[in-house]
Amino acid sequence: MAYESDIKKLKLLVTVVNRSKETYYIDLLEQFEINMQMVLYGEGTANSQMLSMLGLAETEKVVILSCVREDKVKEIKNTLSEKFKKIRNGKGIAYTIPMEGVVGVALYQFLSNYRA
């Protein structure tokens, strides 16, 4: 059983990237002990003139939802920020949302990658 001092808060990491980079970013995030990721497919609605003005090529995007431990957030965001700057066509955005009220010890242990 997890003691209160062992319990780490969880955050939902939302990462939006070009669809062509989906596998790259999913694999990158798995390095941070993430047990649950969900991918949603989307498409931007900006017209070609707007895309050209902003320097964007792809309109097809993926939204990667990842359940992460709060103590890993800074490291994950730093890594993503670095990759967004360096990877060709790898730009994206990432932010976190607090997760409150995860029900059940077993579910918490799975989502936080807790091992007693």
PDB file of C-alpha atoms in Angstrom:
ATOM      1  CA  MET A   1       0.000   0.000   0.000  1.00  0.00           C
ATOM      2  CA  ALA A   2       1.304   3.449  -0.892  1.00  0.00           C
ATOM      3  CA  TYR A   3       2.124   5.726   2.002  1.00  0.00           C
ATOM      4  CA  GLU A   4       1.045   9.342   1.707  1.00  0.00           C
ATOM      5  CA  SER A   5       4.658  10.496   1.274  1.00  0.00           C
ATOM      6  CA  ASP A   6       5.011   8.089  -1.693  1.00  0.00           C
ATOM      7  CA  ILE A   7       1.987   9.491  -3.492  1.00  0.00           C
ATOM      8  CA  LYS A   8       2.904  11.767  -6.379  1.00  0.00           C
ATOM      9  CA  LYS A   9       0.332  14.073  -7.913  1.00  0.00           C
ATOM     10  CA  LEU A  10      -0.616  13.394 -11.517  1.00  0.00           C
ATOM     11  CA  LYS A  11      -0.980  15.785 -14.438  1.00  0.00           C
ATOM     12  CA  LEU A  12      -2.489  15.367 -17.873  1.00  0.00           C
ATOM     13  CA  LEU A  13       0.114  16.387 -20.457  1.00  0.00           C
ATOM     14  CA  VAL A  14      -1.409  17.652 -23.705  1.00  0.00           C
ATOM     15  CA  THR A  15       1.017  17.671 -26.650  1.00  0.00           C
ATOM     16  CA  VAL A  16      -0.018  18.904 -30.114  1.00  0.00           C
ATOM     17  CA  VAL A  17       2.330  18.082 -33.016  1.00  0.00           C
ATOM     18  CA  ASN A  18       2.291  17.431 -36.757  1.00  0.00           C
ATOM     19  CA  ARG A  19       0.800  14.051 -37.583  1.00  0.00           C
ATOM     20  CA  SER A  20       3.996  12.994 -39.368  1.00  0.00           C
ATOM     21  CA  LYS A  21       5.847  13.231 -36.017  1.00  0.00           C
ATOM     22  CA  GLU A  22       3.299  11.208 -34.010  1.00  0.00           C
ATOM     23  CA  THR A  23       5.449   8.105 -33.496  1.00  0.00           C
ATOM     24  CA  TYR A  24       8.558  10.135 -32.682  1.00  0.00           C
ATOM     25  CA  TYR A  25       6.870  12.067 -29.863  1.00  0.00           C
ATOM     26  CA  ILE A  26       5.020   9.038 -28.468  1.00  0.00           C
ATOM     27  CA  ASP A  27       8.322   7.148 -28.254  1.00  0.00           C
ATOM     28  CA  LEU A  28      10.037  10.186 -26.723  1.00  0.00           C
ATOM     29  CA  LEU A  29       7.374  10.513 -24.012  1.00  0.00           C
ATOM     30  CA  GLU A  30       7.541   6.805 -23.139  1.00  0.00           C
ATOM     31  CA  GLN A  31      11.072   7.413 -21.823  1.00  0.00           C
ATOM     32  CA  PHE A  32       9.508   9.247 -18.863  1.00  0.00           C
ATOM     33  CA  GLU A  33       7.724   6.212 -17.334  1.00  0.00           C
ATOM     34  CA  ILE A  34       4.367   7.112 -18.870  1.00  0.00           C
ATOM     35  CA  ASN A  35       1.948   4.175 -18.692  1.00  0.00           C
ATOM     36  CA  MET A  36      -1.041   5.773 -20.423  1.00  0.00           C
ATOM     37  CA  GLN A  37      -1.143   7.765 -23.649  1.00  0.00           C
ATOM     38  CA  MET A  38      -4.070   8.477 -25.933  1.00  0.00           C
ATOM     39  CA  VAL A  39      -3.792   9.927 -29.432  1.00  0.00           C
ATOM     40  CA  LEU A  40      -6.484  12.097 -31.005  1.00  0.00           C
ATOM     41  CA  TYR A  41      -6.356  13.077 -34.673  1.00  0.00           C
ATOM     42  CA  GLY A  42      -7.249  16.554 -35.829  1.00  0.00           C
ATOM     43  CA  GLU A  43      -6.913  18.930 -38.719  1.00  0.00           C
ATOM     44  CA  GLY A  44      -6.313  22.661 -38.635  1.00  0.00           C
ATOM     45  CA  THR A  45      -8.791  24.985 -40.309  1.00  0.00           C
ATOM     46  CA  ALA A  46      -6.489  27.832 -41.387  1.00  0.00           C
ATOM     47  CA  ASN A  47      -6.477  28.640 -45.111  1.00  0.00           C
ATOM     48  CA  SER A  48      -3.320  28.233 -47.211  1.00  0.00           C
ATOM     49  CA  GLN A  49      -2.577  31.978 -47.154  1.00  0.00           C
ATOM     50  CA  MET A  50      -2.598  32.011 -43.344  1.00  0.00           C
ATOM     51  CA  LEU A  51      -0.471  28.837 -43.178  1.00  0.00           C
ATOM     52  CA  SER A  52       2.073  30.378 -45.541  1.00  0.00           C
ATOM     53  CA  MET A  53       2.208  33.601 -43.521  1.00  0.00           C
ATOM     54  CA  LEU A  54       2.824  31.633 -40.302  1.00  0.00           C
ATOM     55  CA  GLY A  55       5.381  29.350 -41.950  1.00  0.00           C
ATOM     56  CA  LEU A  56       3.334  26.216 -41.314  1.00  0.00           C
ATOM     57  CA  ALA A  57       3.196  23.345 -43.766  1.00  0.00           C
ATOM     58  CA  GLU A  58       0.983  20.647 -42.271  1.00  0.00           C
ATOM     59  CA  THR A  59      -2.615  21.032 -41.184  1.00  0.00           C
ATOM     60  CA  GLU A  60      -2.987  17.440 -39.963  1.00  0.00           C
ATOM     61  CA  LYS A  61      -2.163  17.297 -36.259  1.00  0.00           C
ATOM     62  CA  VAL A  62      -2.214  14.820 -33.409  1.00  0.00           C
ATOM     63  CA  VAL A  63      -3.084  15.577 -29.815  1.00  0.00           C
ATOM     64  CA  ILE A  64      -1.234  13.230 -27.471  1.00  0.00           C
ATOM     65  CA  LEU A  65      -2.769  12.948 -23.998  1.00  0.00           C
ATOM     66  CA  SER A  66      -0.324  11.510 -21.462  1.00  0.00           C
ATOM     67  CA  CYS A  67      -0.784  10.860 -17.763  1.00  0.00           C
ATOM     68  CA  VAL A  68       2.454  11.989 -16.060  1.00  0.00           C
ATOM     69  CA  ARG A  69       3.725  12.289 -12.510  1.00  0.00           C
ATOM     70  CA  GLU A  70       4.065  15.885 -11.336  1.00  0.00           C
ATOM     71  CA  ASP A  71       7.723  15.355 -10.409  1.00  0.00           C
ATOM     72  CA  LYS A  72       8.509  14.530 -14.082  1.00  0.00           C
ATOM     73  CA  VAL A  73       6.702  17.518 -15.648  1.00  0.00           C
ATOM     74  CA  LYS A  74       9.626  19.971 -15.684  1.00  0.00           C
ATOM     75  CA  GLU A  75      11.986  17.445 -17.280  1.00  0.00           C
ATOM     76  CA  ILE A  76       9.377  16.437 -19.872  1.00  0.00           C
ATOM     77  CA  LYS A  77       8.553  20.047 -20.791  1.00  0.00           C
ATOM     78  CA  ASN A  78      12.251  20.929 -21.109  1.00  0.00           C
ATOM     79  CA  THR A  79      12.842  17.933 -23.385  1.00  0.00           C
ATOM     80  CA  LEU A  80       9.801  18.735 -25.531  1.00  0.00           C
ATOM     81  CA  SER A  81      10.782  22.405 -25.786  1.00  0.00           C
ATOM     82  CA  GLU A  82      14.255  21.414 -26.966  1.00  0.00           C
ATOM     83  CA  LYS A  83      12.846  18.973 -29.546  1.00  0.00           C
ATOM     84  CA  PHE A  84      10.281  21.517 -30.804  1.00  0.00           C
ATOM     85  CA  LYS A  85      13.195  23.852 -31.629  1.00  0.00           C
ATOM     86  CA  LYS A  86      15.573  21.296 -33.168  1.00  0.00           C
ATOM     87  CA  ILE A  87      13.482  18.733 -35.078  1.00  0.00           C
ATOM     88  CA  ARG A  88      12.635  19.583 -38.685  1.00  0.00           C
ATOM     89  CA  ASN A  89       8.839  19.944 -38.951  1.00  0.00           C
ATOM     90  CA  GLY A  90       8.752  18.925 -35.297  1.00  0.00           C
ATOM     91  CA  LYS A  91       7.259  22.060 -33.814  1.00  0.00           C
ATOM     92  CA  GLY A  92       4.408  21.740 -31.397  1.00  0.00           C
ATOM     93  CA  ILE A  93       2.906  22.882 -28.132  1.00  0.00           C
ATOM     94  CA  ALA A  94       2.643  21.164 -24.771  1.00  0.00           C
ATOM     95  CA  TYR A  95       0.924  22.047 -21.517  1.00  0.00           C
ATOM     96  CA  THR A  96      -0.340  20.265 -18.412  1.00  0.00           C
ATOM     97  CA  ILE A  97      -3.656  20.118 -16.611  1.00  0.00           C
ATOM     98  CA  PRO A  98      -3.895  18.956 -12.971  1.00  0.00           C
ATOM     99  CA  MET A  99      -5.653  15.639 -12.409  1.00  0.00           C
ATOM    100  CA  GLU A 100      -7.759  15.652  -9.280  1.00  0.00           C
ATOM    101  CA  GLY A 101      -9.833  12.752  -8.027  1.00  0.00           C
ATOM    102  CA  VAL A 102      -8.286   9.653  -9.607  1.00  0.00           C
ATOM    103  CA  VAL A 103     -10.311   6.876  -8.005  1.00  0.00           C
ATOM    104  CA  GLY A 104      -8.751   3.715  -6.640  1.00  0.00           C
ATOM    105  CA  VAL A 105      -5.299   2.713  -5.450  1.00  0.00           C
ATOM    106  CA  ALA A 106      -4.693   0.227  -8.283  1.00  0.00           C
ATOM    107  CA  LEU A 107      -5.548   2.809 -10.953  1.00  0.00           C
ATOM    108  CA  TYR A 108      -3.320   5.414  -9.304  1.00  0.00           C
ATOM    109  CA  GLN A 109      -0.429   2.932  -9.073  1.00  0.00           C
ATOM    110  CA  PHE A 110      -0.772   2.098 -12.771  1.00  0.00           C
ATOM    111  CA  LEU A 111      -1.027   5.711 -13.945  1.00  0.00           C
ATOM    112  CA  SER A 112       1.887   6.914 -11.792  1.00  0.00           C
ATOM    113  CA  ASN A 113       4.057   3.854 -12.508  1.00  0.00           C
ATOM    114  CA  TYR A 114       4.265   3.269  -8.744  1.00  0.00           C
ATOM    115  CA  ARG A 115       6.042   0.080  -7.687  1.00  0.00           C
ATOM    116  CA  ALA A 116       5.937  -0.904  -4.030  1.00  0.00           C
TER     117      ALA A 116
END
